PDB file of C-alpha atoms in Angstrom:
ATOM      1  CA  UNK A   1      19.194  20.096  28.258  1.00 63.00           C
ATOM      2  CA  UNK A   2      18.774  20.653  24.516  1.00 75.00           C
ATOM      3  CA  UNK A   3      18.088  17.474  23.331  1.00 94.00           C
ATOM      4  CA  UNK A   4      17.974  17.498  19.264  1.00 96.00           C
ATOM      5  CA  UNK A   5      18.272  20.623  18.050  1.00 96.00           C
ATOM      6  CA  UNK A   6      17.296  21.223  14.193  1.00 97.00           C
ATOM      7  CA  UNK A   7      18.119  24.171  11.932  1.00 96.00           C
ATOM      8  CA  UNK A   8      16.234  26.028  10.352  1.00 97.00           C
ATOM      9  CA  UNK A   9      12.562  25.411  11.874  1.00 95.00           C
ATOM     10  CA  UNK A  10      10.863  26.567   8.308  1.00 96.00           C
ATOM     11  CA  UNK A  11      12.089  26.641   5.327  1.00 97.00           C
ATOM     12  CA  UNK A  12      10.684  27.519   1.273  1.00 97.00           C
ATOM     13  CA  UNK A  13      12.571  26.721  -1.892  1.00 97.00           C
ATOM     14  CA  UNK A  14      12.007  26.636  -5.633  1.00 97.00           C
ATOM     15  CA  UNK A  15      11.915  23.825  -7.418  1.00 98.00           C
ATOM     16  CA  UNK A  16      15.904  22.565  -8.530  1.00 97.00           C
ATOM     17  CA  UNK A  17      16.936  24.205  -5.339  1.00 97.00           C
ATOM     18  CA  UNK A  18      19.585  22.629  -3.189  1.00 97.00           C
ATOM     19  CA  UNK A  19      19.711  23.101   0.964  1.00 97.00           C
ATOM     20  CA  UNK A  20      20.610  21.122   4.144  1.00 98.00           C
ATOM     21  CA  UNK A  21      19.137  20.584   6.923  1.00 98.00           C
ATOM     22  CA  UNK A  22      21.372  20.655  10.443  1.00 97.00           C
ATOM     23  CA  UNK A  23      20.725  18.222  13.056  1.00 98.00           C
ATOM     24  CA  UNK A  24      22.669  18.088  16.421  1.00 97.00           C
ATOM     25  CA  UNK A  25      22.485  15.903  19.776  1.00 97.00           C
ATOM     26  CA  UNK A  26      24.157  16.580  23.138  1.00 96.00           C
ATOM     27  CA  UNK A  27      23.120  13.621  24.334  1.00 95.00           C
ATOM     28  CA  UNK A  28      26.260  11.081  23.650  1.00 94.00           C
ATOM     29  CA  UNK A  29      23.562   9.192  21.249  1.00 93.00           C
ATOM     30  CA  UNK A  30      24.710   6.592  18.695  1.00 91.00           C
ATOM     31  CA  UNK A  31      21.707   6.239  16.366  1.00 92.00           C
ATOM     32  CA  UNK A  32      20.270   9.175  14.663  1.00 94.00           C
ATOM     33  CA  UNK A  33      17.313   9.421  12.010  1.00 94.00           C
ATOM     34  CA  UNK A  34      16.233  11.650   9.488  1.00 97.00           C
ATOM     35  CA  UNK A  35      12.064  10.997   8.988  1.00 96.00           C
ATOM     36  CA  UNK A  36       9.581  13.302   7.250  1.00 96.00           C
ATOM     37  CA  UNK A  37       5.953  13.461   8.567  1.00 94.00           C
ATOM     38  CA  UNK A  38       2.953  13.819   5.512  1.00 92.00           C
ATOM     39  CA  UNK A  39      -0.295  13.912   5.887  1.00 83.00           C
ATOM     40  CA  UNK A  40      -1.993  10.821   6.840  1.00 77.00           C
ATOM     41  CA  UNK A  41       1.177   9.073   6.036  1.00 79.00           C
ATOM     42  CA  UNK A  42       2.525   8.814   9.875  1.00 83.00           C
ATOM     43  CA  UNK A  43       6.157   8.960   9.492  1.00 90.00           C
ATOM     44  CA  UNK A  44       8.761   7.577   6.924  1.00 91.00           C
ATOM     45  CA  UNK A  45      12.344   7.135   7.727  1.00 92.00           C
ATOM     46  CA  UNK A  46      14.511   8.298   5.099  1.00 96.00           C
ATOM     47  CA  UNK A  47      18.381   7.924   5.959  1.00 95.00           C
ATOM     48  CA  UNK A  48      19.688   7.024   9.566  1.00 93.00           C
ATOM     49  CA  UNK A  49      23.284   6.437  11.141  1.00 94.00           C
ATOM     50  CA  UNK A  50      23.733   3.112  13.502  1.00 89.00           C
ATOM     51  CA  UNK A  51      26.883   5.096  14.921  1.00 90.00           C
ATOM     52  CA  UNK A  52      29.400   7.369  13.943  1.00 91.00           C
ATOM     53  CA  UNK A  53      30.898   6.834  10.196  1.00 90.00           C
ATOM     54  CA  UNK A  54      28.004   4.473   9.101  1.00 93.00           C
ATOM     55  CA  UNK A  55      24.729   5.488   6.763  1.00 95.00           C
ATOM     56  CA  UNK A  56      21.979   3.690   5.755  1.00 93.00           C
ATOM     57  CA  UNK A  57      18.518   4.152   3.502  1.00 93.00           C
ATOM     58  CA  UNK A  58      15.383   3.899   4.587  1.00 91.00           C
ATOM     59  CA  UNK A  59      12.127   3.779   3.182  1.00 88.00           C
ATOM     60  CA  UNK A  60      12.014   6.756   0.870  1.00 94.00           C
ATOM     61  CA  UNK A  61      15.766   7.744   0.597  1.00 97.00           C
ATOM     62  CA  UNK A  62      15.336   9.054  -3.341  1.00 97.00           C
ATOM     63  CA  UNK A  63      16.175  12.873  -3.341  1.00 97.00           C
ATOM     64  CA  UNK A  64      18.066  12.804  -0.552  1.00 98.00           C
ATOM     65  CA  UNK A  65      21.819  12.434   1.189  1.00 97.00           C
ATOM     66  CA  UNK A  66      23.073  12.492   4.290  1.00 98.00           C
ATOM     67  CA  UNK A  67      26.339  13.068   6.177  1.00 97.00           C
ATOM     68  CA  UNK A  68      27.222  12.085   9.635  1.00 96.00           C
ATOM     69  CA  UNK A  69      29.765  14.307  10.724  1.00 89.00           C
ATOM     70  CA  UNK A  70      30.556  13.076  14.129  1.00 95.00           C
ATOM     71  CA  UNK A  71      28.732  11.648  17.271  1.00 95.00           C
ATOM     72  CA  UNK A  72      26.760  14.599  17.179  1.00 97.00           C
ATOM     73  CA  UNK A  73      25.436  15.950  13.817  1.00 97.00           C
ATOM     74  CA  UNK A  74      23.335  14.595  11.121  1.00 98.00           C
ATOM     75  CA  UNK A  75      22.459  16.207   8.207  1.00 98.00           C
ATOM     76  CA  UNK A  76      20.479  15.659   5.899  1.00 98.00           C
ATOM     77  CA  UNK A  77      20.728  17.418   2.193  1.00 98.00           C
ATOM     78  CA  UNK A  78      18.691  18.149  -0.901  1.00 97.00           C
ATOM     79  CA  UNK A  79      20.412  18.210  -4.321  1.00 94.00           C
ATOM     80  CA  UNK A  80      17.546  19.721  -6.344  1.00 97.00           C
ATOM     81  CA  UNK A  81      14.284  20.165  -4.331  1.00 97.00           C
ATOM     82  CA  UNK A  82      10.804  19.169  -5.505  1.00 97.00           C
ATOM     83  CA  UNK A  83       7.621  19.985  -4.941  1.00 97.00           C
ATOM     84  CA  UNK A  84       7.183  16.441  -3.256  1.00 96.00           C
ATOM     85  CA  UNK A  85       9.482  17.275  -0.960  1.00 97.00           C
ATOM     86  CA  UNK A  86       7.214  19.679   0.986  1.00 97.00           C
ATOM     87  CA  UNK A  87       6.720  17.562   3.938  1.00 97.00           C
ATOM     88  CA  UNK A  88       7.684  18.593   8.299  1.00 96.00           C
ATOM     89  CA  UNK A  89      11.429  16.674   8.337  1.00 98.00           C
ATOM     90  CA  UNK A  90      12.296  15.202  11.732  1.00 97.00           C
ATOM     91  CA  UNK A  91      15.861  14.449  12.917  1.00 97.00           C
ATOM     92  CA  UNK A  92      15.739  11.957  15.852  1.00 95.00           C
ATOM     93  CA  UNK A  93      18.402   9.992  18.088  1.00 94.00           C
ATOM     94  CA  UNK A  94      18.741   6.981  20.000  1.00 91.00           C
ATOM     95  CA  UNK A  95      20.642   6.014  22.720  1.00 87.00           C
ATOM     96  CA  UNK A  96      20.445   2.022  21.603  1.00 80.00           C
ATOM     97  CA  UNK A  97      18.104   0.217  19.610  1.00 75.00           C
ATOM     98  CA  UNK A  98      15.075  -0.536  21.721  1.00 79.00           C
ATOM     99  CA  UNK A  99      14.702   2.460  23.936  1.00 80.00           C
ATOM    100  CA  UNK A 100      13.048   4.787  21.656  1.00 87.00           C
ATOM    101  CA  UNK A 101      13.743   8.304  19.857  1.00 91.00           C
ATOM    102  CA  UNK A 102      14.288  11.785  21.140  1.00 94.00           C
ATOM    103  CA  UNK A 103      13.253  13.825  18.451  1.00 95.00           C
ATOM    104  CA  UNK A 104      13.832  17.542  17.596  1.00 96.00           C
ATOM    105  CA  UNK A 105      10.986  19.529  16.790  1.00 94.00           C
ATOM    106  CA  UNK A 106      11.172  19.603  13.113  1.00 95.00           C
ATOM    107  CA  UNK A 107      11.570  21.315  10.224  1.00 97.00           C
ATOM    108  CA  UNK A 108       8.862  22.783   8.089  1.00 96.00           C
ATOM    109  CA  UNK A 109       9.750  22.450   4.263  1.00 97.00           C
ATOM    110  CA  UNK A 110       7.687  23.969   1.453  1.00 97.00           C
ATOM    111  CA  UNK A 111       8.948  23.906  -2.136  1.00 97.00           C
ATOM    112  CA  UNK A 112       7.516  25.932  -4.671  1.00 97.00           C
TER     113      UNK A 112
ATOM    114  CA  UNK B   1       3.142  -7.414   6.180  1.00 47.00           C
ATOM    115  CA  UNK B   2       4.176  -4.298   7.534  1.00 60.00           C
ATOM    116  CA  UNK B   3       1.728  -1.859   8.492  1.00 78.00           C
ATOM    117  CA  UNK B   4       0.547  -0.267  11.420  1.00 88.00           C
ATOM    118  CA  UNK B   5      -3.286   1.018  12.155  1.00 91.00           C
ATOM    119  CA  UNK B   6      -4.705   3.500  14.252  1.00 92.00           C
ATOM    120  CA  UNK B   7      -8.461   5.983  13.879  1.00 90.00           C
ATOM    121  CA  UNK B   8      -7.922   9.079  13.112  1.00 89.00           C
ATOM    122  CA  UNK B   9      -9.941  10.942  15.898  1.00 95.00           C
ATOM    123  CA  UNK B  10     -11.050  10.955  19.479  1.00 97.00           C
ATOM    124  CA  UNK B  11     -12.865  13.343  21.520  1.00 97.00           C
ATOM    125  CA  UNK B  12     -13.530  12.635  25.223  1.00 97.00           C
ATOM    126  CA  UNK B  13     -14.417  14.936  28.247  1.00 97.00           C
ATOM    127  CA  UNK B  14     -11.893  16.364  30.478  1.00 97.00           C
ATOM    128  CA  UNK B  15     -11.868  13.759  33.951  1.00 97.00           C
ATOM    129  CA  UNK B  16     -13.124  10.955  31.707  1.00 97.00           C
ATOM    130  CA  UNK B  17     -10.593   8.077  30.654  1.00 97.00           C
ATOM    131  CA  UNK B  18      -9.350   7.736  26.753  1.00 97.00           C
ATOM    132  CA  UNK B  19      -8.116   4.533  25.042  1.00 97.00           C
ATOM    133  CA  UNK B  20      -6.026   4.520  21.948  1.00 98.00           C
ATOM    134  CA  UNK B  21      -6.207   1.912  20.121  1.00 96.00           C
ATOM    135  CA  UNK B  22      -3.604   0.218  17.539  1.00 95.00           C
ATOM    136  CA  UNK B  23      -3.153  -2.805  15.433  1.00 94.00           C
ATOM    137  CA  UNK B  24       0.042  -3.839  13.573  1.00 85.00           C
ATOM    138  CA  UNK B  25       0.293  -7.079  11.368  1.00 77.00           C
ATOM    139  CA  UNK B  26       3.709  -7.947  12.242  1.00 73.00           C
ATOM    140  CA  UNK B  27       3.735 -10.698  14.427  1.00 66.00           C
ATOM    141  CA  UNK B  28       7.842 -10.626  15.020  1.00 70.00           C
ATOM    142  CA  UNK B  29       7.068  -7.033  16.229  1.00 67.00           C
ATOM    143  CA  UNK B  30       9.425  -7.360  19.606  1.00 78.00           C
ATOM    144  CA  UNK B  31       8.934  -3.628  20.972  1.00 87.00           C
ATOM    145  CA  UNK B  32       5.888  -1.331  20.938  1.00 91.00           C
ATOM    146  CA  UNK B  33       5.660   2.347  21.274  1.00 93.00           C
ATOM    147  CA  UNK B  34       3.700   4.803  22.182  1.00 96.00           C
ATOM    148  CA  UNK B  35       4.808   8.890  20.849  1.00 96.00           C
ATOM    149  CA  UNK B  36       2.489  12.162  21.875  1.00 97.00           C
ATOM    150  CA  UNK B  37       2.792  14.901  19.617  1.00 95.00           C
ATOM    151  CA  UNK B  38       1.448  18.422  20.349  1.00 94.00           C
ATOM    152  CA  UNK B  39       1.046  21.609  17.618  1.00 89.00           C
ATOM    153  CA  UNK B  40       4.210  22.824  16.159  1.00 86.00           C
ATOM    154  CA  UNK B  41       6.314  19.792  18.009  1.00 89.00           C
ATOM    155  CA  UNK B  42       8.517  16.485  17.759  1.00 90.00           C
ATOM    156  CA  UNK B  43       7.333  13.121  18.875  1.00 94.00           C
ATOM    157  CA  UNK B  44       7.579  12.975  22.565  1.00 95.00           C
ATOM    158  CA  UNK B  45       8.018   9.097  23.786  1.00 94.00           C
ATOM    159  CA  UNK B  46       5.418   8.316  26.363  1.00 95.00           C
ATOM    160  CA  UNK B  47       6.252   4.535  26.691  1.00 93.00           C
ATOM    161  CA  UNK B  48       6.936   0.921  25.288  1.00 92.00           C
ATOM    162  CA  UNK B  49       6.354  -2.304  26.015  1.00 91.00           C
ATOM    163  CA  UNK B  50       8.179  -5.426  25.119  1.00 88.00           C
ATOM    164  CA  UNK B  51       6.289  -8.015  23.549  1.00 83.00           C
ATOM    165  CA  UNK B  52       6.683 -10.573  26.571  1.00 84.00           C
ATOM    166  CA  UNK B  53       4.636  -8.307  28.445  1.00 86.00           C
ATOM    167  CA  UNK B  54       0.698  -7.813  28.637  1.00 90.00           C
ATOM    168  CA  UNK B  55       0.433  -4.492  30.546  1.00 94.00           C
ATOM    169  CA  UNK B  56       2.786  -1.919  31.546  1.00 94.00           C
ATOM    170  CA  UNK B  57       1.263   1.043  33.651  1.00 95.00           C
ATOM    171  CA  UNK B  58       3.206   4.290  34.524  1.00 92.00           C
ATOM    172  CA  UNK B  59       0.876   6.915  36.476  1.00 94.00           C
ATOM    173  CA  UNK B  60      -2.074   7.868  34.661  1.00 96.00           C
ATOM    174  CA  UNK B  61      -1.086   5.484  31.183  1.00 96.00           C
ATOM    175  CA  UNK B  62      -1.840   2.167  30.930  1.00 97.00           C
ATOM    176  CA  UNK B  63      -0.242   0.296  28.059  1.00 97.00           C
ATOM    177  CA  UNK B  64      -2.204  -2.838  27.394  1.00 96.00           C
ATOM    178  CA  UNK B  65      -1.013  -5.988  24.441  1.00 93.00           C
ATOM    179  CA  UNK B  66      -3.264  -8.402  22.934  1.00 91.00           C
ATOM    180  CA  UNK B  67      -0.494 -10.377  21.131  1.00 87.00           C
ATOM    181  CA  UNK B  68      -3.396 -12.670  19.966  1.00 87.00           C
ATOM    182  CA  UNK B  69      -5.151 -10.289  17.827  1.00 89.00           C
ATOM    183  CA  UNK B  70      -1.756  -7.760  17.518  1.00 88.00           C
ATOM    184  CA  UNK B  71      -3.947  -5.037  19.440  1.00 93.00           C
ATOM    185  CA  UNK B  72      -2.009  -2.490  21.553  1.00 94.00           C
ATOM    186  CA  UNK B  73      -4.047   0.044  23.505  1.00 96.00           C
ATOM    187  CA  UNK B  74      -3.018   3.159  25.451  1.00 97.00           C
ATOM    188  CA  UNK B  75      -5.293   4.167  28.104  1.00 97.00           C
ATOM    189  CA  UNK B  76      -5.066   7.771  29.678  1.00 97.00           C
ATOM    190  CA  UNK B  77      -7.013   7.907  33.033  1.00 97.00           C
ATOM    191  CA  UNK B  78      -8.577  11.314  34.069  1.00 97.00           C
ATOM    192  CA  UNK B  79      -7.706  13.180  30.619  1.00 97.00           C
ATOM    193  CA  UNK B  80      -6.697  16.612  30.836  1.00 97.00           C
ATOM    194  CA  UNK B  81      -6.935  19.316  28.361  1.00 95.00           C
ATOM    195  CA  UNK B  82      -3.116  19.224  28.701  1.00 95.00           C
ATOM    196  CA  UNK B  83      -3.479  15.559  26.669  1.00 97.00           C
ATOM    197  CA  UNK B  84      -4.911  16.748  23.923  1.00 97.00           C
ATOM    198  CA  UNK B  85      -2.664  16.087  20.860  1.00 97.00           C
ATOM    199  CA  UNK B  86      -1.781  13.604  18.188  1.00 96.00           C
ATOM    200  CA  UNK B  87      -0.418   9.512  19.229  1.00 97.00           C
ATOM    201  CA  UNK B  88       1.640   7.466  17.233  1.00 95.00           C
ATOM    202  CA  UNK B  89       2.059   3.852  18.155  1.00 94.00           C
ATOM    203  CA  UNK B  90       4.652   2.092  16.910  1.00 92.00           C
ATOM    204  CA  UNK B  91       6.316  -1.214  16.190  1.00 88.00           C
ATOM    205  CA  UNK B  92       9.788  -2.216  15.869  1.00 83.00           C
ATOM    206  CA  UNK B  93      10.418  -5.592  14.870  1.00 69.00           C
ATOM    207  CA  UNK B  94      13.720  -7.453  16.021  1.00 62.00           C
ATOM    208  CA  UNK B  95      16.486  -6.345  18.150  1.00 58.00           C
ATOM    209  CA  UNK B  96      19.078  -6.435  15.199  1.00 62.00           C
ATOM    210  CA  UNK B  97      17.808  -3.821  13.252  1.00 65.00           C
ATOM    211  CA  UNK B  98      17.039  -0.214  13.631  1.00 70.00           C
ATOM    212  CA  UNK B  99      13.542  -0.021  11.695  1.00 73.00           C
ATOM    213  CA  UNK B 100      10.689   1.488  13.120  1.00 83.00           C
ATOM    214  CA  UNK B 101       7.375   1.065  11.740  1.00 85.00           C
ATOM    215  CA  UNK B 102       5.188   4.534  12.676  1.00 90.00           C
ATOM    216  CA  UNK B 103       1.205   3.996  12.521  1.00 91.00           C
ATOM    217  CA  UNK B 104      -0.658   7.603  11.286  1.00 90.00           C
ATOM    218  CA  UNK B 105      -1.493   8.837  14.575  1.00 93.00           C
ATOM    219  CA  UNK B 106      -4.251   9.336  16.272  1.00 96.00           C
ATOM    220  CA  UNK B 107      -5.941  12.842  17.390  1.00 96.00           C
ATOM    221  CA  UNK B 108      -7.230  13.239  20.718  1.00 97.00           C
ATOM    222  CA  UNK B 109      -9.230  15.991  21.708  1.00 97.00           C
ATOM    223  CA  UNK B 110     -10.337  16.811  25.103  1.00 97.00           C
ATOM    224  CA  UNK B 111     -13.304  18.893  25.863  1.00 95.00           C
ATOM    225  CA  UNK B 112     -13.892  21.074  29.126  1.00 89.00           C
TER     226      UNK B 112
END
């Protein structure tokens, strides 16, 4: 069982750089979530998907899009990175709306 | 308001029990959660209560709500080094909607 699998697990870029970040479920989810993790900031939810074809922001969604492909990938996508974007970027999926997340085990950005 | 509260540190001896405590201010909170999180990993969910509820135990966890005073506690009996990591609590408020509200964890460390 692989869960959520995200791609790449580290990542550095120069400032005005552009990358995305891969997401994928095998576990017939609807909801998936894109947080990031700071320091002594717990974690902020940036973009997530109710269910297939739907988007929404969260609480810090400035600097960033997203694209739900299908029922299984979520990506998430910086246009011109900055350096406070350096931050550990979950992707996370839920089977409804009360039962919790399954998270992947992150993604460790550092821009430069 | 919508914020959720936890101390930053813990250190207990292996065999001895550990409580986690957490406070959030929103009283329409409906579901509570509790997340481990070890080095280098995604949030793991450990459990969650609903907010009609005053305990909920599951082998050595014991999830306790003081809706009164908005004061969740998780309570690991005989603590293992294996527990040693970071918990999040967290609050969602209202079945419609697909916010989560992540306190900034908690560190526990467990010494031999």
């Amino acid at each position: 069982n692989a869960g959520v699998t995200q791609t790449p697990k580290f990542q550095v870029l120069k400032t005005g750089q552009s990358m995305t970040l891969q997401c994928a479920q095998d576990m017939n989810h609807n909801s998936m979530y894109w947080y990031r993790q700071d320091p002594g900031m717990g974690l902020r939810l940036i973009y997530y998907s109710a269910s297939e074809g739907t988007t929404d922001k969260g609480e810090v969604p400035n600097g960033y899009n997203v694209s739900r492909l299908n029922k299984r990938e979520f990506s998430l996508r910086l246009e011109s990175a900055a350096p406070s974007q350096t931050s550990v970027y979950f992707c996370a999926s839920s089977e409804d709306r009360v039962s919790g997340y399954t998270f992947g085990s992150g993604t460790r950005l550092t821009v430069v | 308001g919508e914020d959720v509260e936890q101390s930053l540190f813990l250190s207990v001896r292996e065999g001895d029990s550990s409580v986690i405590n957490c406070t959030y201010t929103d009283s329409s909170s409906t579901y509570l959660y509790w997340y481990k999180q070890e080095p280098g990993a995604g949030l793991q969910l450990l459990t969650y209560i609903f907010s009609n509820m005053d305990m909920k135990q599951d082998q050595r966890l014991t999830v306790l709500l003081n809706k009164k005073d908005k004061h969740l506690s998780l309570r690991i009996a005989d603590t293992q080094t294996g527990d040693s990591a970071i918990y999040f609590c967290a609050e969602k408020w209202d079945s419609g909607t697909y916010k989560y509200i992540f306190g900034t964890g908690t560190r526990l460390k467990v010494l031999a």
